[in-house]
Coordinates of C-alpha atoms in Angstrom, one line a residue:
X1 CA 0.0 0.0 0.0
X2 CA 1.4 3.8 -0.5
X3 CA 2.7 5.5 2.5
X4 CA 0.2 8.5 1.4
X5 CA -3.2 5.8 1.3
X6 CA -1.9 4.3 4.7
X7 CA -1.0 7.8 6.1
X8 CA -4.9 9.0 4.8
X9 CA -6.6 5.9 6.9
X10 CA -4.7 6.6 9.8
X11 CA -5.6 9.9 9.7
X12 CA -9.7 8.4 9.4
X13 CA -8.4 6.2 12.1
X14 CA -7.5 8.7 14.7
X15 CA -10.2 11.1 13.6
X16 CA -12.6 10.1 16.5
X17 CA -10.6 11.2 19.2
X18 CA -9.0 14.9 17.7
X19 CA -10.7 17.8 18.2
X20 CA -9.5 21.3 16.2
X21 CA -6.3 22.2 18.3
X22 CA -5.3 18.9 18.5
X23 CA -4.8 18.5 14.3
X24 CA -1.8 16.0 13.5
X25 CA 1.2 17.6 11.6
X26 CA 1.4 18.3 7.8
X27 CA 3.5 16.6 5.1
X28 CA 4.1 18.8 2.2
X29 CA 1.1 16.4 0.5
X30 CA -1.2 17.9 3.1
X31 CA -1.5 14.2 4.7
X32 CA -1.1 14.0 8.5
X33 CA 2.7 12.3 9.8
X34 CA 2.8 10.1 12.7
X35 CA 6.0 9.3 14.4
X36 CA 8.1 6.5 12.8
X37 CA 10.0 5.4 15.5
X38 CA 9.3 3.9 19.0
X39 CA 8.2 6.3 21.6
X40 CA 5.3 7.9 23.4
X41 CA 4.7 11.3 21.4
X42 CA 2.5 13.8 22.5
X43 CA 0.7 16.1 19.9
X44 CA 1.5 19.3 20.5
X45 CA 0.4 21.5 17.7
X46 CA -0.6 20.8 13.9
X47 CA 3.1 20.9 12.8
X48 CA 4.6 19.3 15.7
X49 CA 5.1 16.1 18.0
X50 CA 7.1 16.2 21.2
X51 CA 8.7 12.5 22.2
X52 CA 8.4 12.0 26.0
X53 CA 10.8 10.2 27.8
X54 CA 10.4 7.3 30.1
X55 CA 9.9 8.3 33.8
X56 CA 12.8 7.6 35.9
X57 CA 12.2 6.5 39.7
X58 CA 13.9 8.0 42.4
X59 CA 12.8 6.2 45.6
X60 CA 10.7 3.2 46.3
X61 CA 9.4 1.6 49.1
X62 CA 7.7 -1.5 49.7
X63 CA 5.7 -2.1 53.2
X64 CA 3.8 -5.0 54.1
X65 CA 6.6 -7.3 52.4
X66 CA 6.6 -10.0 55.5
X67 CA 2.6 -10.2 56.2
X68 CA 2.0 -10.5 52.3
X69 CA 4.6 -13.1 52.6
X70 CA 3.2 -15.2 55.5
X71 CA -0.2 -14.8 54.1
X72 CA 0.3 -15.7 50.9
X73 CA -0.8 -12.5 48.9
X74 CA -3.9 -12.5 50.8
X75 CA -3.0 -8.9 52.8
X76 CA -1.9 -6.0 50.5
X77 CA 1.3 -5.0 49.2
X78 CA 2.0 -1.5 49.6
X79 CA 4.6 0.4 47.3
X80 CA 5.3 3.8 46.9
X81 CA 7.6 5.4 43.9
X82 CA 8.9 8.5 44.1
X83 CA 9.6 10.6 40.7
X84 CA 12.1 13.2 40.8
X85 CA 11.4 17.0 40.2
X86 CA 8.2 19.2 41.1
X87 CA 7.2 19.2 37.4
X88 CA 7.7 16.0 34.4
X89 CA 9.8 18.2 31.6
X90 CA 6.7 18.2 29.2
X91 CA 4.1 20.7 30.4
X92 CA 0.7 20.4 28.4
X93 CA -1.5 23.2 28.2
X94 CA -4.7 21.3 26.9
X95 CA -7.5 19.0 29.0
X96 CA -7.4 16.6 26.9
X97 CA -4.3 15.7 24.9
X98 CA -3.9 12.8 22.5
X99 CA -0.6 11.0 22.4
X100 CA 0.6 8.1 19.9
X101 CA 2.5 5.2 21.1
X102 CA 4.3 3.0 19.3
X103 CA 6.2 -0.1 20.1
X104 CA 5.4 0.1 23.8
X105 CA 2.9 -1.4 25.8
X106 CA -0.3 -2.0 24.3
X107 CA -3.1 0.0 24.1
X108 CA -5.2 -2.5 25.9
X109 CA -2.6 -1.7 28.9
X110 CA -2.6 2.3 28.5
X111 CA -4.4 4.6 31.1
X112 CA -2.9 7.9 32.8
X113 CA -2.6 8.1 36.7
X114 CA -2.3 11.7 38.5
X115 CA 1.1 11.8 40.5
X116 CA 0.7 13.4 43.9
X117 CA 3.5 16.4 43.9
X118 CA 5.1 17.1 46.4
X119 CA 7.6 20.5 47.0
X120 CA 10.9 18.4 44.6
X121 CA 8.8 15.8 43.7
X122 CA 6.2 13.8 42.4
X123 CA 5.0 10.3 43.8
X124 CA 2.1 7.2 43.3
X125 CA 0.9 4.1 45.1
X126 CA 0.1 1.0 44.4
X127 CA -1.4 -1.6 46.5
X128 CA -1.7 -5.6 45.1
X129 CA -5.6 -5.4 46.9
X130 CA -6.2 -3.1 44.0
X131 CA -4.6 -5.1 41.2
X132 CA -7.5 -6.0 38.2
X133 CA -7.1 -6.9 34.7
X134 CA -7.5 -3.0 33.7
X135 CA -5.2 -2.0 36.5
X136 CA -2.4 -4.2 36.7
X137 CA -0.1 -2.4 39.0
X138 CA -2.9 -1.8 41.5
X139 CA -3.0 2.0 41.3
X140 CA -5.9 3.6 43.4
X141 CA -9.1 4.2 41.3
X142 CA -9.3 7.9 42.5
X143 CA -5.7 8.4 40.4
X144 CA -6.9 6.9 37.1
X145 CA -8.1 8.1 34.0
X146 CA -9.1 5.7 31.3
X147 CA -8.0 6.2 27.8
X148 CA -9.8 5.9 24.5
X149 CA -7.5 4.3 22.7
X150 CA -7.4 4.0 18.5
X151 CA -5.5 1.4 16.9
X152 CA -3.2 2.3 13.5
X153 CA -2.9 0.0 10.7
X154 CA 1.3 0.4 11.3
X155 CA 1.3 -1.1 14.8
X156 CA 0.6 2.2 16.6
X157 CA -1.9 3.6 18.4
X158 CA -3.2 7.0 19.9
X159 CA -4.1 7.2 23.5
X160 CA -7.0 10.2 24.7
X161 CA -8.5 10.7 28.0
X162 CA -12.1 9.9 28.6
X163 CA -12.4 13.0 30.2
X164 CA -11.0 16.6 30.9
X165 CA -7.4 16.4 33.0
X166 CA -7.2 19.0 35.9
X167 CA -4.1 21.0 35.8
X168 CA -1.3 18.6 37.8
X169 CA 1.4 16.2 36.8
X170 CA 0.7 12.7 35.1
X171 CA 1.9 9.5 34.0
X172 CA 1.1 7.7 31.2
X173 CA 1.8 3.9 32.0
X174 CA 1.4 0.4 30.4
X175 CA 0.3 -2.2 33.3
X176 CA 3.1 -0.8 35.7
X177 CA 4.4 2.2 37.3
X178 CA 8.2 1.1 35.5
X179 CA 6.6 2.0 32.1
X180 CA 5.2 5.3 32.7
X181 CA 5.7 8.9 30.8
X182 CA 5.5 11.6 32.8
X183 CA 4.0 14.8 31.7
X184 CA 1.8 17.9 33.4
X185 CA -1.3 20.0 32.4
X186 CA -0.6 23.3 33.0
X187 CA -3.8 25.5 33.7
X188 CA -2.0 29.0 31.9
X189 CA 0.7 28.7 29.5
X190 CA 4.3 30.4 31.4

């Protein structure tokens, strides 16, 4: 198939979930780009996608280790992870932002959890008691936001809350806090 066909039904694939600031970049054909290579890419404007980088963890800590142990997984398994810095390097200045993924995780996995920051830091929990199919890592329900996710016919996909994000800091993760991309939505642009 052309690159220009496959590039058009992508761009009819991903048209459910963009809205009129959210418009994909232009080739010089007029047909929308999507990254090429593996990443988690956030749309910024209509000529231009940002790549995010992986979050990297600071701290951990595990409690509950010896009663989960001597109960075999039937008490909970508390962990904390820390993130460094007050604020992820990508700030977002929309609700609702649509990012493409490729070659990581899949979309089945995807959902965004709100970090709680803290005065050089940002930080989640997870708990095993809260561990589901759609929640692998056992983040707490209050944290999550569910994507809508749309596959590509390359292997792709783009990932879009289900709902508004209030301004704070973010992770975008695949089934475990170890595959997350941080970012923040900013409430005024600085």
């Amino acid at each position: 198939m052309q690159p220009a066909i496959v590039s058009l039904l992508l761009n009819l694939l991903l048209a459910p979930v963009t809205t009129a600031s959210q418009q994909q970049s232009k080739t010089s054909a007029g047909v929308a780009a999507l990254p090429q290579a593996d990443g988690v890419y956030y749309r910024q404007s209509a000529a231009k996608w940002i790549q995010l980088t992986q979050a990297r963890v600071a701290d951990s800590k595990i409690r509950g280790m010896e009663t989960y142990l001597q109960t075999d997984g039937l008490t909970g398994l508390n962990m904390n992870f820390v993130y460094p810095g007050a604020h992820a390097a990508i700030q977002i200045f929309e609700k609702r932002p649509t990012f493409f993924v490729r070659g990581i995780g899949t979309g089945a996995e995807a959902l965004i959890v709100q970090l709680t920051c803290k005065k050089d830091s940002r930080a989640v929990s997870t708990t095993s008691l809260n561990a589901a199919r759609e929640n692998n890592a056992g983040f707490d329900k209050k944290d999550i936001y569910r994507v809508v996710v749309v596959l590509s016919l390359d292997g792709g996909f783009s990932a879009t809350p289900e709902e508004n994000l209030k301004p704070g800091e973010y992770l975008l993760t695949f089934g475990s806090e170890n595959t997350g991309y941080d970012f923040g939505i900013s409430s005024a642009k600085r």
